[in-house]
Short mmCIF file of C-alpha atoms in Angstrom, two decimals:
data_model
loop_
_atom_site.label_atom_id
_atom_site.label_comp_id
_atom_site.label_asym_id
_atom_site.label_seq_id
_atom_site.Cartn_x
_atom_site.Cartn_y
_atom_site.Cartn_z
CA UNK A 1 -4.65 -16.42 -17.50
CA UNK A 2 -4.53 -14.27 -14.17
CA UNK A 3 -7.48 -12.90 -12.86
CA UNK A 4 -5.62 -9.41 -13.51
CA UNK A 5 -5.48 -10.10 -17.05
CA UNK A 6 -9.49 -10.10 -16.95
CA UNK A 7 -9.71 -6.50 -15.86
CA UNK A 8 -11.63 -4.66 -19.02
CA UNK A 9 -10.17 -1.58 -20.72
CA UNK A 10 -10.39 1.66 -18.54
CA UNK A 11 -13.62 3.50 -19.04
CA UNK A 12 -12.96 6.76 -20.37
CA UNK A 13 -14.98 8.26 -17.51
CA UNK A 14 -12.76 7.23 -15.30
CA UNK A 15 -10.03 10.06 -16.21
CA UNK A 16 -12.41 12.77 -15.71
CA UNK A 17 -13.85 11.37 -12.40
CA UNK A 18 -10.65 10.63 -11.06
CA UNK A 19 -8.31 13.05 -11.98
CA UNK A 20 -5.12 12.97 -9.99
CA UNK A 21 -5.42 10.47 -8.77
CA UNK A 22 -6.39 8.07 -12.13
CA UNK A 23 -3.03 5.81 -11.73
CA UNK A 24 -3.57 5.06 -8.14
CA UNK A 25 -7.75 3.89 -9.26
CA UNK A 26 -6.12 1.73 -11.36
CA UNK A 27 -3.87 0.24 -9.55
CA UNK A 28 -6.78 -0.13 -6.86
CA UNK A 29 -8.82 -2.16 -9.22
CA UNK A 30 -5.67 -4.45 -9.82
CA UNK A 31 -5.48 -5.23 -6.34
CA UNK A 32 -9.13 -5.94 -6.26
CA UNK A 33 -8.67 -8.25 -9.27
CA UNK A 34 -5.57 -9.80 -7.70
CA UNK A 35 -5.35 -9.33 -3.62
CA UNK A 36 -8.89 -8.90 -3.58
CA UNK A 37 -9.78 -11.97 -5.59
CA UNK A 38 -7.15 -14.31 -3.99
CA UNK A 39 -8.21 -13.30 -0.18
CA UNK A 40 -11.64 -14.33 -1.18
CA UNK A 41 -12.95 -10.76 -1.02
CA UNK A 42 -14.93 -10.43 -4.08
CA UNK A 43 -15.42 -13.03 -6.49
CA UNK A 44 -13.76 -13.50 -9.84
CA UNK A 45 -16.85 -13.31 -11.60
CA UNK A 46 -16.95 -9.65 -10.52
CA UNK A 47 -13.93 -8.80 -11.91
CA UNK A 48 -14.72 -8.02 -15.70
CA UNK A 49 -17.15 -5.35 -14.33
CA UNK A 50 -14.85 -3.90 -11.58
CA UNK A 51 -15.25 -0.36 -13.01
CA UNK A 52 -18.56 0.22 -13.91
CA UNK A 53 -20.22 -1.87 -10.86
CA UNK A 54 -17.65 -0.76 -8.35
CA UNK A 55 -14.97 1.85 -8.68
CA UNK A 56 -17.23 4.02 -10.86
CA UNK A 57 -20.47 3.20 -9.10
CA UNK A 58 -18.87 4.07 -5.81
CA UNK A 59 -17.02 7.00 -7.17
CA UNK A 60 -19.93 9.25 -7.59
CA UNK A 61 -21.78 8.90 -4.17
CA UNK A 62 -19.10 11.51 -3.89
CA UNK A 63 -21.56 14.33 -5.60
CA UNK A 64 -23.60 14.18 -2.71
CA UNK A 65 -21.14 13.89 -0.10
CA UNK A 66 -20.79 17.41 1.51
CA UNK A 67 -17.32 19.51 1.65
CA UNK A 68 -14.90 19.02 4.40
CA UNK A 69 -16.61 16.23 6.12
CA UNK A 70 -16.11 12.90 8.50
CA UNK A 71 -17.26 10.17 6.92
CA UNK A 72 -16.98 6.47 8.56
CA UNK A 73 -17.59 3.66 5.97
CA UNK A 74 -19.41 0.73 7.78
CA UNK A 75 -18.91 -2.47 6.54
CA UNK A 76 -16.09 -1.26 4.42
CA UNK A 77 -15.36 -5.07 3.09
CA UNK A 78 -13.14 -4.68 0.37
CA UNK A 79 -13.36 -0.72 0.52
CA UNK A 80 -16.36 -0.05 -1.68
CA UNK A 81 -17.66 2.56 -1.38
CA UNK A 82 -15.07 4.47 0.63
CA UNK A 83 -11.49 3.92 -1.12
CA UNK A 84 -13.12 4.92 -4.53
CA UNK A 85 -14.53 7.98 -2.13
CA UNK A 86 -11.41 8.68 -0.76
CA UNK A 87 -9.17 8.75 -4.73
CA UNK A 88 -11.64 11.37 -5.60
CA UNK A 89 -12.10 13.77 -2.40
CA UNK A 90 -9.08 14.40 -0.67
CA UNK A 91 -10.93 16.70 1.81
CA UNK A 92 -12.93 14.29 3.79
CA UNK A 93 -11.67 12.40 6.67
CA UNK A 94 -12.71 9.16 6.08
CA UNK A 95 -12.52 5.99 8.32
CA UNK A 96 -12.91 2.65 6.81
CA UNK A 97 -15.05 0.24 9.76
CA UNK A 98 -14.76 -3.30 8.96
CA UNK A 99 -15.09 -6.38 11.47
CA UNK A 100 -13.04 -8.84 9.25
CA UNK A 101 -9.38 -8.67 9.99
CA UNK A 102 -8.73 -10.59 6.47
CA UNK A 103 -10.91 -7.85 5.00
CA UNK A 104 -8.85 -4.78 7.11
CA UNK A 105 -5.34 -6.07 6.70
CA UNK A 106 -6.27 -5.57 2.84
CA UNK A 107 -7.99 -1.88 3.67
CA UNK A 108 -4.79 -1.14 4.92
CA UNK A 109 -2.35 -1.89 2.73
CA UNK A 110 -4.41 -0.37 0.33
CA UNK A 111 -4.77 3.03 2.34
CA UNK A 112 -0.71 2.69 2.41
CA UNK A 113 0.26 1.73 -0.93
CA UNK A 114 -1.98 4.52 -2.40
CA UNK A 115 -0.74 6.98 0.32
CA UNK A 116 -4.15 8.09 1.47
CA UNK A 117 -2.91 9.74 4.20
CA UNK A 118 -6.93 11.11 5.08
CA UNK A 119 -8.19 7.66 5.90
CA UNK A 120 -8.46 5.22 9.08
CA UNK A 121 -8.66 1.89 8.89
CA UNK A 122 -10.68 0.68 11.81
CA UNK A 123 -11.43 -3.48 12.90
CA UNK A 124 -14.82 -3.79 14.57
CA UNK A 125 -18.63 -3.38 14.77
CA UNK A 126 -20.57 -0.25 14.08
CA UNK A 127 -22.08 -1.72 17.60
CA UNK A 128 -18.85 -2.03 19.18
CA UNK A 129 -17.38 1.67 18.01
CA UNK A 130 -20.26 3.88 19.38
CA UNK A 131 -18.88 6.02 22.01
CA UNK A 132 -15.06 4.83 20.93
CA UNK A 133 -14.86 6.60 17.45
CA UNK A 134 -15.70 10.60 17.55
CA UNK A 135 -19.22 11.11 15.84
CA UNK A 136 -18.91 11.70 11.71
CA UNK A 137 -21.21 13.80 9.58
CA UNK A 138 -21.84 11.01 6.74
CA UNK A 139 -21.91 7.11 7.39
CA UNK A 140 -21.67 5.43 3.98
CA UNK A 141 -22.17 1.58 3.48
CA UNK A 142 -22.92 -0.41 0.11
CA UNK A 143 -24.42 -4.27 0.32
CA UNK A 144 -24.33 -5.01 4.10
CA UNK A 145 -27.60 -5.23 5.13
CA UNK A 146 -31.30 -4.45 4.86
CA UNK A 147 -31.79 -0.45 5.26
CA UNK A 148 -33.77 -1.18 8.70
CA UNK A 149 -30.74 -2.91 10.04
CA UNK A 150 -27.94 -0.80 8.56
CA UNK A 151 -29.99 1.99 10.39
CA UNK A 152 -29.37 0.35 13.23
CA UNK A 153 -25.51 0.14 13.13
CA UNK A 154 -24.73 3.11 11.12
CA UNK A 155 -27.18 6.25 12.34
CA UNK A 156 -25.80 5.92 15.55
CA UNK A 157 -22.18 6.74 14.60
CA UNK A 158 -23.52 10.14 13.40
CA UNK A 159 -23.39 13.60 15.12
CA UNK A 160 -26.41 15.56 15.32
CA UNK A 161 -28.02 16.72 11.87
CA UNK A 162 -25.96 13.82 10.39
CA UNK A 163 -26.54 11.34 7.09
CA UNK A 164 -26.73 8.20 6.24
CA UNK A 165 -25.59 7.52 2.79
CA UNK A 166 -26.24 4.16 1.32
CA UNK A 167 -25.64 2.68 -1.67
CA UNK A 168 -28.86 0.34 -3.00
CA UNK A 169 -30.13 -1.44 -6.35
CA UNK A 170 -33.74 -1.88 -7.35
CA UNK A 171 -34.89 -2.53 -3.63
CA UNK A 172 -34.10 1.10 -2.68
CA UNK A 173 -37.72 2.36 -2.77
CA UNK A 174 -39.01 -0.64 -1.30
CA UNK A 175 -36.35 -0.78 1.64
CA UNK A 176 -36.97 2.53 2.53
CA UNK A 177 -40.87 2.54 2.93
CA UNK A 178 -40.87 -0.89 4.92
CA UNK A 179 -38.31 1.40 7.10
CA UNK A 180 -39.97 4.28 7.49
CA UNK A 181 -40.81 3.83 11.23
CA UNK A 182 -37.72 2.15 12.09
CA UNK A 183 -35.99 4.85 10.64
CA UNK A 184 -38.43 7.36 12.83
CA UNK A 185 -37.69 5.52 16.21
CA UNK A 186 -33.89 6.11 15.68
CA UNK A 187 -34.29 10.09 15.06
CA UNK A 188 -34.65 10.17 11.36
CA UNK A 189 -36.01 13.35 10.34
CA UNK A 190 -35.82 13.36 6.43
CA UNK A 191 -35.49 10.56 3.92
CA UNK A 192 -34.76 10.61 0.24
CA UNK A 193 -34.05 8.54 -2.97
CA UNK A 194 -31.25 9.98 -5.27
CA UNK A 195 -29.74 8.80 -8.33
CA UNK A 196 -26.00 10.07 -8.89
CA UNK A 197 -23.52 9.62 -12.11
CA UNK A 198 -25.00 10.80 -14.71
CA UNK A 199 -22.80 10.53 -18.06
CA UNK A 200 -20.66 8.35 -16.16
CA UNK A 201 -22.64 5.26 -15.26
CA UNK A 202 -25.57 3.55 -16.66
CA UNK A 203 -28.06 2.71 -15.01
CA UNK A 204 -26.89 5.53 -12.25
CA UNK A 205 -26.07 4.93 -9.21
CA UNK A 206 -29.16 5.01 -6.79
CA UNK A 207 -28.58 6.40 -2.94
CA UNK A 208 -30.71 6.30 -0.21
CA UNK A 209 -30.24 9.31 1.87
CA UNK A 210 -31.29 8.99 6.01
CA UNK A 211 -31.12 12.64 7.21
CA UNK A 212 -30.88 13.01 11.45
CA UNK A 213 -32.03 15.30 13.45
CA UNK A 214 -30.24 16.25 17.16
CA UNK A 215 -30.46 12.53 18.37
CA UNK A 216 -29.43 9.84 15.78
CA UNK A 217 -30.36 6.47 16.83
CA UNK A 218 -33.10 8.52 19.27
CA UNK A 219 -34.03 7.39 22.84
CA UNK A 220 -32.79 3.33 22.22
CA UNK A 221 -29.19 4.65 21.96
CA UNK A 222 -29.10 7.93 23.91
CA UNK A 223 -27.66 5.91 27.23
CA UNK A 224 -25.65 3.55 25.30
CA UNK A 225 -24.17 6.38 24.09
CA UNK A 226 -23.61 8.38 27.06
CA UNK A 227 -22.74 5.21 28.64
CA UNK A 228 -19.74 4.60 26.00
CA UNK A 229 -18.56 7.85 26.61
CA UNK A 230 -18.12 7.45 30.15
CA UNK A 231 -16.37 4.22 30.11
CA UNK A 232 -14.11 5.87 27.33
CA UNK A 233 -13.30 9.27 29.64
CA UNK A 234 -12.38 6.53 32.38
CA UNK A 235 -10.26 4.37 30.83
CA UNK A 236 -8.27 7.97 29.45
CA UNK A 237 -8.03 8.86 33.00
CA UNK A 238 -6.61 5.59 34.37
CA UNK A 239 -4.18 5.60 31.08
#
């Protein structure tokens, strides 16, 4: 038996949250179960719960997400959350920032074969892109790191008055009062728990929600920043 043939019945939910684009969410969670499983980028364990802890769980982050927005996906891994982002909001720009090139060869022949024409697939560090990448509204991320360190890669890539979205379990609470002054020293003005998906998954999806104010990543990354931005108008000029 393949791992494909392990994929569990499609919720019912996942019509309705889907809509349009319901064939190509399927056919994403095939890849997972068969690309994705193969490459070694999420274990075959995982697959008979592919839609309820994944595709579905990552789906609705989307009722938060604002209209018409960048959004840049660190640690996109196997593209969870943002290609279940992506199926369901064709109006944000999305880029999909992933180190791995295993893990971004797969991103983009995903992005391809499901023609999402509104996403980027981008190899690197959130450390390495500041200054290189155009500032987004929205950074999403899902299991890469502690919040205090996923602060530290991801609320830099935001423009002023910017969010961090992230994806946590049971820790979320926890995480986010043993970050409270990490979160401070890299201009976070507003912090929030919310819990998204109602009706479609149980237990809901729980989101931590880092609001900026006009410096994300504050003083520490104000030069770096400038910094990057000269070196990029340079290298533009001598191109």
């Amino acid at each position: 038996m393949t791992e494909a043939a392990e994929l569990p019945p499609v919720p019912e939910q996942a019509r309705d949250v889907f809509g349009a684009r319901y064939a190509d969410a399927i056919r994403y969670a095939e890849l997972l179960a068969e690309a994705g499983v193969k490459r070694g980028l999420i274990g075959p364990r995982e697959v008979p719960r592919l839609w309820e802890r994944h595709l579905l769980n990552c789906a609705v982050l989307s009722e938060v997400v604002p209209e018409g927005v960048t959004v840049c996906d660190v640690g996109s891994g196997a593209g969870l959350p943002g290609i279940p982002l992506a199926l369901v909001r064709d109006d944000l720009k999305i880029t999909l920032l992933e180190p791995l090139l295993r893990r971004t060869n797969f991103l983009t022949e995903v992005v391809e074969l499901l023609g999402l024409d509104h996403v980027t697939v981008v190899r690197g560090r959130a450390e390495e892109v500041m200054g290189k990448l155009p500032p987004v509204h929205v950074v999403t991320a899902r299991a890469v790191a502690p919040l205090d360190r996923l602060a530290t890669w991801g609320i830099p890539l935001l423009r002023p008055y910017g969010e961090m979205l992230a994806l946590k379990g049971d820790t979320a609470e926890k995480e986010l009062k043993a970050s409270a002054t990490a979160l401070s020293k890299l201009g976070a003005v507003e912090t929030s728990i919310l819990h998204v998906g109602e009706g479609v998954v149980d237990p809901m999806s729980t989101v931590v929600r880092v609001e900026v104010g006009e410096s994300p990543g504050g003083v520490r990354f104000a030069a770096k920043r400038a910094k990057a931005a000269r070196t990029g108008r340079a290298r533009r000029r001598r191109g």
